[in-house]
Every structure is written in structure tokens, then in C-alpha cells.
Tab-separated table of C-alpha atoms in Angstrom:
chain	number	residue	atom	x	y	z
D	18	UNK	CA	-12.140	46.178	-47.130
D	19	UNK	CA	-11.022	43.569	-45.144
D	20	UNK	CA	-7.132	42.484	-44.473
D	21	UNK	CA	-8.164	38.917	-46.433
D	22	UNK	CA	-9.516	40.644	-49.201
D	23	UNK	CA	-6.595	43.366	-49.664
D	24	UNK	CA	-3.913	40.178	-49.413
D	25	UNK	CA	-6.299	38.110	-52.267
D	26	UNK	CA	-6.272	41.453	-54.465
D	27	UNK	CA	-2.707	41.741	-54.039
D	28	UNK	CA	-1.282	38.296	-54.200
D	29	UNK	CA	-3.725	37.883	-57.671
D	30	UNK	CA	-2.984	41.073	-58.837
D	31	UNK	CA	1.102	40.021	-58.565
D	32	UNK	CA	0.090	36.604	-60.446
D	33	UNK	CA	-1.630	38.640	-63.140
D	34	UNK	CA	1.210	40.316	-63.908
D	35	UNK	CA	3.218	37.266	-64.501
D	36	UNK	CA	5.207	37.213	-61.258
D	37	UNK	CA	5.500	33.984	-59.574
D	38	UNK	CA	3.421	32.467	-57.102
D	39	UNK	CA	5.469	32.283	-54.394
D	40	UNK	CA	7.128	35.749	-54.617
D	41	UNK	CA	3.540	37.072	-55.360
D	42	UNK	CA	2.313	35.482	-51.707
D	43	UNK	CA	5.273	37.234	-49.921
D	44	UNK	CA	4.768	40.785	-51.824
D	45	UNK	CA	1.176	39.952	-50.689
D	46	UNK	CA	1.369	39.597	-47.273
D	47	UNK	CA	4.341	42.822	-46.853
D	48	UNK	CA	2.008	44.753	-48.618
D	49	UNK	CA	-0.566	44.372	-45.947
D	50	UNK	CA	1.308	44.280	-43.012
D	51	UNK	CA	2.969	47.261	-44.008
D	52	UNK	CA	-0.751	49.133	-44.729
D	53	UNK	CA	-1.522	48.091	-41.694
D	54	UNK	CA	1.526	48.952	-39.194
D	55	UNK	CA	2.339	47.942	-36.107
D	56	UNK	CA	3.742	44.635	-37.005
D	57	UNK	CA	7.356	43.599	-37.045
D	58	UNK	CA	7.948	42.918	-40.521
D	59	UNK	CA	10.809	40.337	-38.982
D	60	UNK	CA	7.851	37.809	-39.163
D	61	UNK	CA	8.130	37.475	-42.698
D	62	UNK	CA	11.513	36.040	-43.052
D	63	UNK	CA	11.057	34.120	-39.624
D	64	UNK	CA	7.994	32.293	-41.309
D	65	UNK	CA	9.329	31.607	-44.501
D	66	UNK	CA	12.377	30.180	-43.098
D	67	UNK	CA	9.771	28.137	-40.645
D	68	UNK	CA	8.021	26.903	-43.259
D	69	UNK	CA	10.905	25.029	-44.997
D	70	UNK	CA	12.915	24.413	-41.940
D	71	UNK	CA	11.591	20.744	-41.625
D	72	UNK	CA	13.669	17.656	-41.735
D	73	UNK	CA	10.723	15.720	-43.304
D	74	UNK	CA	11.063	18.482	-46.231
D	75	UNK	CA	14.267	17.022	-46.468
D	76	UNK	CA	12.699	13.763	-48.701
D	77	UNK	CA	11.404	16.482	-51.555
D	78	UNK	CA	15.426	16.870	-52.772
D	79	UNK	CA	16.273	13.762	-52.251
D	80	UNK	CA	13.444	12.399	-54.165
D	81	UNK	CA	13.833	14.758	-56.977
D	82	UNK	CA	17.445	14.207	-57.697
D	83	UNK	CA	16.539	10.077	-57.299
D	84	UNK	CA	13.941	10.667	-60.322
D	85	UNK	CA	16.265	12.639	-62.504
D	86	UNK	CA	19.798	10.309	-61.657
D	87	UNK	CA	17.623	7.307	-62.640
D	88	UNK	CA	16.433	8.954	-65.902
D	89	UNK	CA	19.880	9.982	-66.750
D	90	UNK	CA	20.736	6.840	-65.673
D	91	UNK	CA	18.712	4.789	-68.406
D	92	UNK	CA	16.019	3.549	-65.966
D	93	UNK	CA	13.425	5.648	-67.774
D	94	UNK	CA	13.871	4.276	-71.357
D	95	UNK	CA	13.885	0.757	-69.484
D	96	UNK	CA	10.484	1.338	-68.205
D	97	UNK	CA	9.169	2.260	-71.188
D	98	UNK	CA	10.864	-0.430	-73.199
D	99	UNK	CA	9.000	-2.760	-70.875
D	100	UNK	CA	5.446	-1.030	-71.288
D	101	UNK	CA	6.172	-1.448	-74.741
D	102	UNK	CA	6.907	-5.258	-74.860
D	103	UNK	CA	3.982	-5.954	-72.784
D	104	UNK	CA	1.043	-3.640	-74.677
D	105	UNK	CA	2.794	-2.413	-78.149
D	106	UNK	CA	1.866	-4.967	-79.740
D	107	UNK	CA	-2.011	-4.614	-78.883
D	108	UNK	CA	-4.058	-2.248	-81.131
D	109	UNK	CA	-3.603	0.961	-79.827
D	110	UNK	CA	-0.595	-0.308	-78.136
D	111	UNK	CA	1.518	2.964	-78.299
D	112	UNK	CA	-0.712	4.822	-76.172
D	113	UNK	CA	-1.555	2.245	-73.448
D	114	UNK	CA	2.355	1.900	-73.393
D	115	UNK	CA	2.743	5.568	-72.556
D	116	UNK	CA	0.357	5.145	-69.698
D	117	UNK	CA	2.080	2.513	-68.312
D	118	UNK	CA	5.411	3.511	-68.533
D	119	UNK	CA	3.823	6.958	-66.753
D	120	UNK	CA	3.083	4.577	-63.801
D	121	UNK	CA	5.581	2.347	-63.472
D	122	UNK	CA	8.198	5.820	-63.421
D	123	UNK	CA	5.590	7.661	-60.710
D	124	UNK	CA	7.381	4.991	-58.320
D	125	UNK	CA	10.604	6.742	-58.705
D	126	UNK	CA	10.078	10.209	-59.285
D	127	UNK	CA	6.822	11.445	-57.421
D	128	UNK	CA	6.680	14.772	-59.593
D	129	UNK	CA	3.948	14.748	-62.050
D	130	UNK	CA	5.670	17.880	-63.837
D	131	UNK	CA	9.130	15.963	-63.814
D	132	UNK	CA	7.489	13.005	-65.634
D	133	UNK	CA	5.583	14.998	-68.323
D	134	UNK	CA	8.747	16.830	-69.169
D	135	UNK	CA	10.897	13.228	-69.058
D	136	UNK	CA	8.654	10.849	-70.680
D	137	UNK	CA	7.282	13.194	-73.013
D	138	UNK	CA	9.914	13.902	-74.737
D	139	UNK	CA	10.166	10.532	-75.704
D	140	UNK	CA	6.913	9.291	-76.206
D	141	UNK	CA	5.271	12.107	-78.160
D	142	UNK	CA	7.283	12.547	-80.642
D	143	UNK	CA	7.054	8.754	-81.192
D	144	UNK	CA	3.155	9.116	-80.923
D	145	UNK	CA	3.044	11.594	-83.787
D	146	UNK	CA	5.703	9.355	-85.968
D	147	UNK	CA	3.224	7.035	-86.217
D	148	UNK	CA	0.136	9.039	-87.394
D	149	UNK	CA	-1.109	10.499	-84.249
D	150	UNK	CA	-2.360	14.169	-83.355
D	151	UNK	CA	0.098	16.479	-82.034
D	152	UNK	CA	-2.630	17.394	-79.425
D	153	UNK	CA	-3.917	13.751	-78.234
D	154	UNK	CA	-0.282	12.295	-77.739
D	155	UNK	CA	-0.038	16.102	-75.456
D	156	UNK	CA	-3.069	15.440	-73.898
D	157	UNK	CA	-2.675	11.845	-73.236
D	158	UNK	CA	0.947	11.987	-71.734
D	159	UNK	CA	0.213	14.744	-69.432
D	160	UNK	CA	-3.138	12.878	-68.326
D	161	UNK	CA	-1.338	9.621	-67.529
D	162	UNK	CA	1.602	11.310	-65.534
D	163	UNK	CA	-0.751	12.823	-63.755
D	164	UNK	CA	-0.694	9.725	-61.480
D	165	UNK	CA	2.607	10.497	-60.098
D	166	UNK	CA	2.144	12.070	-57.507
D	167	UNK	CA	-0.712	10.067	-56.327
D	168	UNK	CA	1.671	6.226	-56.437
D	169	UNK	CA	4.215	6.563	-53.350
D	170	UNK	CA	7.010	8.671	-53.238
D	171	UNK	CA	4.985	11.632	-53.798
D	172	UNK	CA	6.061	15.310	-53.164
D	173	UNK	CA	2.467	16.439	-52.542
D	174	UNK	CA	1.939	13.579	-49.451
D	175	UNK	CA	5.192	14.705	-47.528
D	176	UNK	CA	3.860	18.679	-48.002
D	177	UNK	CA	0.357	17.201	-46.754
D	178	UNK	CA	1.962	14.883	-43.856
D	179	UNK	CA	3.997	17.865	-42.894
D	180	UNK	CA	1.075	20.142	-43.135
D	181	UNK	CA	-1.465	18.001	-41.192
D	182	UNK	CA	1.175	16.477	-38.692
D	183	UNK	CA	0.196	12.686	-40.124
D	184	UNK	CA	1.979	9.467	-40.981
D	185	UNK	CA	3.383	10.171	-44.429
D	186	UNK	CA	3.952	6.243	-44.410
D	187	UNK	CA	0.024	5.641	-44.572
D	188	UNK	CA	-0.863	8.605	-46.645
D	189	UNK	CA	1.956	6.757	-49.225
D	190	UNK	CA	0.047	3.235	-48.757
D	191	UNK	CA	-3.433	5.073	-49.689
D	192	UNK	CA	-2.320	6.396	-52.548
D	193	UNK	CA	-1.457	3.139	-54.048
D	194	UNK	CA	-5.188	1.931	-54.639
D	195	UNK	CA	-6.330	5.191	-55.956
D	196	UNK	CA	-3.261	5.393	-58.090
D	197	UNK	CA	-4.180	2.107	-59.919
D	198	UNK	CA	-7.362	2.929	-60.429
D	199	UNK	CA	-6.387	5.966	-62.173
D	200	UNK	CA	-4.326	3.941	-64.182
D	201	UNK	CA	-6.823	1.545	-65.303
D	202	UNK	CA	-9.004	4.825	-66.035
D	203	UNK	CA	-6.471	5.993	-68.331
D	204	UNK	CA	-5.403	2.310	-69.730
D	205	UNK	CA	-9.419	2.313	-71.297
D	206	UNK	CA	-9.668	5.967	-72.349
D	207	UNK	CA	-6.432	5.597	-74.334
D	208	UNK	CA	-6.959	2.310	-75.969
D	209	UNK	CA	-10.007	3.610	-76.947
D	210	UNK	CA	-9.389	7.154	-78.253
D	211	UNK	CA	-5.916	5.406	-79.667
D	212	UNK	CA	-7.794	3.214	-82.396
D	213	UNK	CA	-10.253	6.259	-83.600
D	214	UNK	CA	-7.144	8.922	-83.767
D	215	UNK	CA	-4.920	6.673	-85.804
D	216	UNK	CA	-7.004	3.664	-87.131
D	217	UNK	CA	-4.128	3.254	-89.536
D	218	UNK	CA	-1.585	1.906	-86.991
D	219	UNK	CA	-0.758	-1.562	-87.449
D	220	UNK	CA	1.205	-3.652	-84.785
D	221	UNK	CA	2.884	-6.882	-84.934
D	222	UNK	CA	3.532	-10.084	-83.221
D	223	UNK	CA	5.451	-9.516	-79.733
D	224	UNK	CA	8.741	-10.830	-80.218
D	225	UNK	CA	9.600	-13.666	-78.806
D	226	UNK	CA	11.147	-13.199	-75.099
D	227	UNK	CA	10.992	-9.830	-75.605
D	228	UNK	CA	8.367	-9.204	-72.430
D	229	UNK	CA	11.381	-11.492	-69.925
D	230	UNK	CA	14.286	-9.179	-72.026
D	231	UNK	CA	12.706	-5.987	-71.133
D	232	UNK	CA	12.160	-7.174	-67.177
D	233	UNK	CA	15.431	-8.063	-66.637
D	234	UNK	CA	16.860	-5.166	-68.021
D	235	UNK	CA	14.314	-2.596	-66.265
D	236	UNK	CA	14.879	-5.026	-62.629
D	237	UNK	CA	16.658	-2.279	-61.006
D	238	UNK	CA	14.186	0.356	-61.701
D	239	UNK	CA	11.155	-1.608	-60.533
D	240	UNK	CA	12.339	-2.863	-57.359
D	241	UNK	CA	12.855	1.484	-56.187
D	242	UNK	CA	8.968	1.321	-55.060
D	243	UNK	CA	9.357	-1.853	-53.524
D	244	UNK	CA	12.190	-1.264	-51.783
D	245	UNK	CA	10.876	2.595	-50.429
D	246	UNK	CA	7.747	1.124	-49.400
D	247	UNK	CA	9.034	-1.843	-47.665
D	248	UNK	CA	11.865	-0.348	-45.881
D	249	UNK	CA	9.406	2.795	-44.584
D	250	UNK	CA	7.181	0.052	-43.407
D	251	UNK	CA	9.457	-2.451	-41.619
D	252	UNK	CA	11.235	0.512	-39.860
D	253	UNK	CA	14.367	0.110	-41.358
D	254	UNK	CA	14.474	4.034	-42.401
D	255	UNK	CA	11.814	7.115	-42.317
D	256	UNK	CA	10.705	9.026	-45.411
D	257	UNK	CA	13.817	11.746	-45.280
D	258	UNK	CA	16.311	8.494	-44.937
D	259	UNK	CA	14.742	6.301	-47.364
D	260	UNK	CA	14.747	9.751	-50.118
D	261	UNK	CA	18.518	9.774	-49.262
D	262	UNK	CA	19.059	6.062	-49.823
D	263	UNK	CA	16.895	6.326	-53.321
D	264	UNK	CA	19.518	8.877	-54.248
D	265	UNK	CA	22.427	6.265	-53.403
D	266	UNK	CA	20.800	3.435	-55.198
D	267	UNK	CA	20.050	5.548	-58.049
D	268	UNK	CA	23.921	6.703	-58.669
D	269	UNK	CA	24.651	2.925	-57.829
D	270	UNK	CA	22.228	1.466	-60.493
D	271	UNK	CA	22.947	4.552	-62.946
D	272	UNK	CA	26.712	4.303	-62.454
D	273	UNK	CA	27.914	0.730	-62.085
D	274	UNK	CA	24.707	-1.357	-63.181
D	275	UNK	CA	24.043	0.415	-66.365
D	276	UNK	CA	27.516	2.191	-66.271
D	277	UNK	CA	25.624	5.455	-68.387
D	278	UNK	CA	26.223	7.931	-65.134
D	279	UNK	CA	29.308	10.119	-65.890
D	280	UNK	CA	30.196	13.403	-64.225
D	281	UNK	CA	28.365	15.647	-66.530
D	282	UNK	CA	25.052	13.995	-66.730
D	283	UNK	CA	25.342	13.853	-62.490
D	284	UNK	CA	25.542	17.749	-62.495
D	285	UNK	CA	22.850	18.248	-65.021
D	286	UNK	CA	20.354	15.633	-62.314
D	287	UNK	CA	21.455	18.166	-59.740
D	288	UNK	CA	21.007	21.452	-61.670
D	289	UNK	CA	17.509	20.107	-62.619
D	290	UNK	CA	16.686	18.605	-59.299
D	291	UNK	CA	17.713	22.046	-57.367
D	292	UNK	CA	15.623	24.090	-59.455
D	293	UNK	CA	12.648	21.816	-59.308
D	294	UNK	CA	13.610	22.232	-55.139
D	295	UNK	CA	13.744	25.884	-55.383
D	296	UNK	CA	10.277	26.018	-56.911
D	297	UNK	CA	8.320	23.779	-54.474
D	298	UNK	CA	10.121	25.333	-51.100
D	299	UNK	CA	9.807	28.993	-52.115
D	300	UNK	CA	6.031	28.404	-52.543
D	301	UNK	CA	6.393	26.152	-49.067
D	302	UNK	CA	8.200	29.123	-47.417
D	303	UNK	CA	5.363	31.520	-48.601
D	304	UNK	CA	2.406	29.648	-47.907
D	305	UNK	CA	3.276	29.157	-44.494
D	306	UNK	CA	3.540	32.822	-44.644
D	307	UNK	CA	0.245	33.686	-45.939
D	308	UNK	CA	-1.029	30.802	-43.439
D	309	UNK	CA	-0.052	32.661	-40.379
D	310	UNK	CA	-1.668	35.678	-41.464
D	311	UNK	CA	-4.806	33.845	-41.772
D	312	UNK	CA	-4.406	32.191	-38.496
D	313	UNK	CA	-3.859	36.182	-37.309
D	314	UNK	CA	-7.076	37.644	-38.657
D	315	UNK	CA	-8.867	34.448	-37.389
D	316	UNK	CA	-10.130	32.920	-40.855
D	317	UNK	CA	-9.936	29.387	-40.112
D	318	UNK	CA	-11.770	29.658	-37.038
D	319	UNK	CA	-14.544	31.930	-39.204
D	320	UNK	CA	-14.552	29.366	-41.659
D	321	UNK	CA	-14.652	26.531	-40.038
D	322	UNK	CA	-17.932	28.274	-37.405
D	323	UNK	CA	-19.525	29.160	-41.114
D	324	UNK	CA	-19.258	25.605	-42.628
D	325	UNK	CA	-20.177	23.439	-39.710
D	326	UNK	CA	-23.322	25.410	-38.719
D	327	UNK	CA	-24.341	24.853	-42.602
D	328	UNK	CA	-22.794	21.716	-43.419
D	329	UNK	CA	-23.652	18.469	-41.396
D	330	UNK	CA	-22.869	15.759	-43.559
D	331	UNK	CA	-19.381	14.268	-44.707
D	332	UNK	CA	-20.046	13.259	-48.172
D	333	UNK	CA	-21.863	16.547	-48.651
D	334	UNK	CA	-18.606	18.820	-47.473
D	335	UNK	CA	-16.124	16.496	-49.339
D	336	UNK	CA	-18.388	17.241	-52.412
D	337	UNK	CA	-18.222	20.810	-51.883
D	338	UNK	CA	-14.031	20.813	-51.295
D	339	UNK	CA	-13.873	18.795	-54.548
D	340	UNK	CA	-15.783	21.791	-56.200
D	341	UNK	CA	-13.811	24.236	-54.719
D	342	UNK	CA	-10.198	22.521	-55.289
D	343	UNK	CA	-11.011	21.811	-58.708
D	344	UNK	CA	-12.187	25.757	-59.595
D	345	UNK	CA	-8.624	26.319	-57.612
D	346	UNK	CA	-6.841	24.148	-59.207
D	347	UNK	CA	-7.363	25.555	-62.679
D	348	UNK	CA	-5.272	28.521	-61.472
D	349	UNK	CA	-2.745	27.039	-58.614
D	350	UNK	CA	-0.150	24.737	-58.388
D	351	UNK	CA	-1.038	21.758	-56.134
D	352	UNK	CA	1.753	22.205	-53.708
D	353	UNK	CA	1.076	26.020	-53.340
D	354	UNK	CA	-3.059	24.924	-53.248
D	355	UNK	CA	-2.499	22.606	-50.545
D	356	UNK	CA	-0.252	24.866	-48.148
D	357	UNK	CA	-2.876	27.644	-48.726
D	358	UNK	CA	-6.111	25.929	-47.917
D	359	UNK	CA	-5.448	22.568	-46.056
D	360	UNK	CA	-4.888	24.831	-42.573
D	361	UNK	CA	-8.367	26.034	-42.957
D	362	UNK	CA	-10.345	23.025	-44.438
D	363	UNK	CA	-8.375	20.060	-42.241
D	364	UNK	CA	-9.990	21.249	-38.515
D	365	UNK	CA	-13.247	21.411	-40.309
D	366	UNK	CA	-12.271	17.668	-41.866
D	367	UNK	CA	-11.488	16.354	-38.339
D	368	UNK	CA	-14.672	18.106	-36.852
D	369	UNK	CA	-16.936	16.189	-39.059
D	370	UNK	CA	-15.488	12.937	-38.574
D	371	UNK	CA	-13.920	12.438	-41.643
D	372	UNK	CA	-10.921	10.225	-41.584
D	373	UNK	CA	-7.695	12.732	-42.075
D	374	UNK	CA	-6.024	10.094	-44.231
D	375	UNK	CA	-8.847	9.478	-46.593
D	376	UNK	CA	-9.019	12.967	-46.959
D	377	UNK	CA	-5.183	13.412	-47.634
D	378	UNK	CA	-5.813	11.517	-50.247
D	379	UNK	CA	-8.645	13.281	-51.708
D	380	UNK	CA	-7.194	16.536	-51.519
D	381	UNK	CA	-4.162	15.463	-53.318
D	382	UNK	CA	-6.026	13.839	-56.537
D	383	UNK	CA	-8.020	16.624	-56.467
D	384	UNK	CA	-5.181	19.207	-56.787
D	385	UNK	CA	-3.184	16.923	-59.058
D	386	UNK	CA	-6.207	16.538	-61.844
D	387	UNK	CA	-5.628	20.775	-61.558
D	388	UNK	CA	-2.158	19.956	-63.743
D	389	UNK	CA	-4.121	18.993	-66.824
D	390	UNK	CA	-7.054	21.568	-66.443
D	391	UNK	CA	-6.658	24.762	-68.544
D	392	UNK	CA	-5.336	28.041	-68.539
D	393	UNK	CA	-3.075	27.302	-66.070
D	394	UNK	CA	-2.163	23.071	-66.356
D	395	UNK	CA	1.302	22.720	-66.047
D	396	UNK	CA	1.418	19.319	-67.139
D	397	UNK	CA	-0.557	19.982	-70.132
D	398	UNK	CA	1.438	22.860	-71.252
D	399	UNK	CA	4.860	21.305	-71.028
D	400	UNK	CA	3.287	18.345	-72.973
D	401	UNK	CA	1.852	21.082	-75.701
D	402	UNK	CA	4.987	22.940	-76.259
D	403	UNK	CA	6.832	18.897	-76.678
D	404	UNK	CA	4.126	18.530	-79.141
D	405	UNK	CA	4.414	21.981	-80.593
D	406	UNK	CA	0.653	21.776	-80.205
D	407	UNK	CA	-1.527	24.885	-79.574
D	408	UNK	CA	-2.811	25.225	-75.839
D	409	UNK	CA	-6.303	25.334	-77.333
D	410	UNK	CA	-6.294	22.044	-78.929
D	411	UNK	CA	-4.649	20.356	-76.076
D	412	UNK	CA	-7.456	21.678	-74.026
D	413	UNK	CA	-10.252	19.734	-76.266
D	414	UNK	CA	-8.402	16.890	-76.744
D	415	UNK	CA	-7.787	16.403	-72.933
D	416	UNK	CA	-11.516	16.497	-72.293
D	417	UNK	CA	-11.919	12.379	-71.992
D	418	UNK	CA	-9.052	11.505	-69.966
D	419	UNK	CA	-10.104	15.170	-67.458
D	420	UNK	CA	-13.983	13.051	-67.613
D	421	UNK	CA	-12.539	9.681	-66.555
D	422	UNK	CA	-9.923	11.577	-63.726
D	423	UNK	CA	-12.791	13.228	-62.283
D	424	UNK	CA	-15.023	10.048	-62.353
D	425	UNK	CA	-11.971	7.874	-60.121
D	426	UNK	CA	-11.894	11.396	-58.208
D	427	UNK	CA	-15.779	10.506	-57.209
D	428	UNK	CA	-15.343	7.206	-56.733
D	429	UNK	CA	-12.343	7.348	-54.222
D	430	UNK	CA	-14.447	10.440	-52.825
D	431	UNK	CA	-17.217	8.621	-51.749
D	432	UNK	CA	-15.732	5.033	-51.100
D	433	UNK	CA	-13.314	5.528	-48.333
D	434	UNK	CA	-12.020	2.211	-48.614
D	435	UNK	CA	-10.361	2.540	-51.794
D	436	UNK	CA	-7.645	4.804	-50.105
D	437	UNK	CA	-7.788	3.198	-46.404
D	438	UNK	CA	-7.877	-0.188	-47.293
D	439	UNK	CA	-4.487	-0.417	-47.489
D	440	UNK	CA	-3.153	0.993	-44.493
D	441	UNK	CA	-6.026	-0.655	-42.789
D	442	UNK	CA	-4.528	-3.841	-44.004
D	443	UNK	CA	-0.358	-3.483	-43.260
D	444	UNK	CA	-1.523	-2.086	-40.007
């Protein structure tokens, strides 16, 4: 056998015995260098500790502990008190108020996995109050937050700017597009599959003022994406700066706006956001591992010679990646998908002339639609066990929403301007 195929049936053989992905890449790896000989095993701490050692990385953090002092700050039930005033009262309204509120917090937080767990827990057991399945309020929470990490900040661009060596600022600015078309995907699905899964909901006249109540009071919490995306593009801070800012204005907002920031909810933001941190850099830290001893037995460069004397056309290899990244994204997290294959499929990217931005952002939906496809669906399961719903039925019931993901997928796939339109634009 070859070294690539001992490393694949070692690192899956480590994940099929439950341990996790990132120590499973580094067992991986020792295990063949050590079959092998003759190499220093030294590199393996020296590229783990390269792989995080980044100041960009710096914004992942920052950005995490932003997202969890604004929901212990009250800026999460804010948001979704003001999806509520403007769509409750529609038919269906409950739903399409969940999606909303999922996109109007995925301009805080940019964690998909963070938002499930946050939003969930208040809007499915509100779902299922008022007569609907355990499974389609799972389902249609962990579709919707799926759009987190697509609408800027988002923890997956900064991995891919860092990985790539790109403008994170314009990889942010084509996600927005994408991100509200996903949204709009979503807003139809669930208004839809809302009316046929509890016909019996009734919903009354919006209060009056209750739509200008609910703005002012959630101000502070929409002005975050403004303010990070206007600041990163006026120069007035980079992406590591502006996460460490976020972080200010959050304990600011949560603290002496809303006053509902005390000592102990401050620790329990930085226990959460330092074990969400832990997560993404240990995979980080391994991938760039497993990267270098790619790079050592030449598979990029094999790759790359086998695609490009088959493949010719653009569309035609961007349709095969989406094939591939969706098959791997059953069974990877995004962040441990994208370090693992974007050093082997970017070069061939950049050969073809495809633009690297456009296919930033494809790569990224792509791996993000993987957190609400089974077994693995991280989003989906955190939303089943809120639900107390069995995996299973969670799988059928997330079906539509997975059909209408993968359709904006194709759409922003082969329509480039949809995700460079707006850096095209600002400049």
C-alpha cells in the first residue's frame, strides 16, 4: 500500500472508533511516519503549532466569545423578538420567524453549530408548543442556521482566507449575496411546510408598534454586521482587530445597554467560547499536519496532473468538487474538510481559471450544507437531541430544506456573479 492509503485507513479507522477528528489526524500521520522511519517525528508538533500560529486565527476567539457575550447579553432574544413582530403574525409565521432570527444572529456569531445550539433552544420548544413535529421544528432550525457561516463574520472564510492566502474582507462581501439567497430559500420552504405540519395554528393581528418596539430594542444587535463590515472595508481595523472590537462592543451593549452581563454569565461566554476554540484549532493544528504530509508524498501535484489532463472545463470541475464535498461532508466537519482538501483542489482552481473568491465561496456552502446531512450533521443532531427527536426522523424531515440548499448551492455554482458581485461593486 501506499503512505496515502495507510494514513486514510488509519485516520478513519481512529474516527470509527469514536476518537475525535483532530486527534485521529495526528495518531494518523505518527503512525505512518513512524512505519516508515527516518523522519524526525519533531515535525509533528512543529506543524501543528504552525498551523494555528496565525494572527488572522486570532478573529476565530474573538468572534466566538462576541456571539456568546451578546447571547448572554439579551441580543439573541431581541433578534428573535423582532423576527417575530415582523412575520408571526403571517400564517406559518413561527417558522419563517425562526429563519429569520437564524439570519439576522449569523451577523454576530459566524458559527452555524453555536446558533443551532442558541436559538434552538428557544425556538423549538416554542415550535412544538404550538402543535408542531418534534422533527420539523429540528430540521428546520438546523437548516436555517445553516446560513451562518455563509453571512460575514464567518469562521469557515478566515480558515479559507488563511488557507488560500486571500482577502478575507472580499470572501466576507461574497458571502452576503449567497447568504440571502439561502435565506429566501428557506423563508419559502418553511412557510410552506409550516401551514401543512400544523394547519391548526392560528395567528393574530400584529400589535400595534410592535414591529418599531422590537427595532429599537434589538438596535444594538443589528448594527454588529454593519459596523464589522464597514470598518474592515474603510480600513479602520483588519479582521483579527475588528473580532477584538466585536468582543468590546458586545460586553459594552451586554453590560451597560441592556445591563443583563454580570460576572458569572461573562465566565460561562468564555468557558463556552474556549471550548468551541479548542475544537476548531486542534482540527486547524492537525490538518495542517496531514497537509504537509501530502505535500511530502507529492499528492497535490498527482492530483492536480490527473484532473487537468481529464478535466478542461470550469463548470464541469466545480460540478465534480460539489459532488465530492457533499459525499465528504456527510462525514467531516467543514473546518476540518476545508484544511484537508482546499491545498489540493485550490492550484487546480487557479489553473483552470476559476476565480479563487468565487470558489471560496463555493467551497464553504458546500461544506456548510454537510452540517444538516446525515449520519454525521452536527447541526441536525444538536437540533434533534433539543427536540428529543430521533436522528431518523430528523433525517426525513430535513429532506426539503437539504433540496432547496442544494438548489442555491447550483445556482451560486454556476452564476459567479451572485458571490462576486459584491466585491466587484465596493471595489
Amino acid at each position: 500500500m501506499t503512505l496515502v492509503e495507510i494514513l486514510l485507513i488509519a485516520v478513519l479507522g481512529l474516527m470509527a472508533i469514536a476518537v475525535p477528528i483532530g486527534f485521529a489526524v495526528i495518531g494518523g500521520v505518527v503512525g505512518v511516519l513512524v512505519w516508515v522511519g527516518g523522519i524526525n517525528l519533531m515535525v509533528v508538533p512543529q506543524s501543528v503549532f504552525g498551523g494555528i500560529d496565525g494572527f488572522t486565527l486570532l478573529a476565530i476567539p474573538f468572534f466566538l466569545l462576541a456571539g456568546s457575550l451578546m447571547t448572554a447579553g439579551g441580543m439573541t432574544r431581541r433578534l428573535l423578538e423582532l423576527a417575530d413582530a415582523i412575520l408571526g403574525h403571517r400564517p406559518g409565521g413561527l417558522a419563517m420567524s425562526g429563519v429569520f432570527a437564524s439570519t439576522l444572529f449569523a451577523g454576530i456569531s459566524g458559527s452555524a453549530v453555536a446558533d443551532t445550539s442558541a436559538l434552538g433552544r428557544i425556538m423549538i420548544p416554542a415550535m412544538i408548543k404550538v402543535g408542531h413535529r418534534p422533527a420539523f421544528a429540528a430540521s428546520l432550525i438546523a437548516a436555517a442556521n445553516v446560513v451562518a457561516p455563509v453571512i460575514p463574520p464567518s469562521i469557515p472564510f478566515i480558515v479559507m482566507g488563511v488557507l488560500t492566502n486571500q482577502s478575507i474582507t472580499n470572501l466576507f462581501l461574497a458571502g452576503v449575496i449567497p447568504g440571502l439567497l439561502y435565506t429566501v430559500a428557506m423563508l419559502w420552504i418553511a412557510r410552506r411546510l409550516a401551514l401543512k405540519d400544523a394547519p391548526m395554528v392560528r395567528t393574530g393581528p400584529r400589535p400595534k408598534g410592535a414591529v418599531r418596539r422590537a427595532l429599537a430594542h434589538a438596535s444594538f444587535a443589528l448594527l454588529m454586521p454593519v459596523f464589522i463590515l464597514t470598518g474592515i472595508r474603510m480600513g479602520v481595523f483588519n479582521i483579527t482587530e475588528c473580532s477584538g472590537v466585536a468582543v468590546l462592543y458586545a460586553l459594552f451593549v451586554g453590560g451597560v445597554v441592556h445591563r443583563e452581563l454580570d460576572l458569572k454569565r461573562i465566565y460561562a461566554a468564555l468557558v463556552s467560547a474556549g471550548r468551541s476554540t479548542a475544537v476548531i484549532m486542534i482540527v486547524v493544528g492537525a490538518a495542517k499536519l496531514f497537509s504537509w504530509l501530502l505535500a511530502y508524498t507529492g499528492v497535490p501535484q498527482a492530483v492536480s496532473a490527473f484532473v487537468l489532463a481529464n478535466v478542461s472545463e470550469p463548470i464541469l470541475f466545480l460540478i465534480v468538487v460539489n459532488v465530492m464535498l457533499l459525499i465528504v461532508g456527510m462525514f467531516l466537519e467543514a473546518n476540518a474538510a476545508l484544511v484537508m482538501l482546499v491545498p489540493v483542489l485550490y492550484p487546480i482552481a487557479l489553473a483552470l481559471g476559476i476565480d479563487p473568491v468565487h470558489f471560496g465561496v463555493v467551497v464553504v456552502l458546500n461544506l456548510c450544507i454537510g452540517l444538516i446531512t446525515p449520519p454525521v450533521g452536527l447541526c441536525l443532531n444538536i437540533a434533534c437531541m433539543i427536540a428529543r427527536a430521533p436522528l431518523e426522523r430528523g433525517s426525513v424531515a430535513i429532506l426539503p430544506f437539504l433540496g432547496a440548499a442544494l438548489v442555491v448551492l447550483l445556482i451560486v455554482t454556476l452564476v459567479p456573479q451572485a458571490s462576486m458581485l459584491l466585491p466587484g461593486l465596493l471595489n
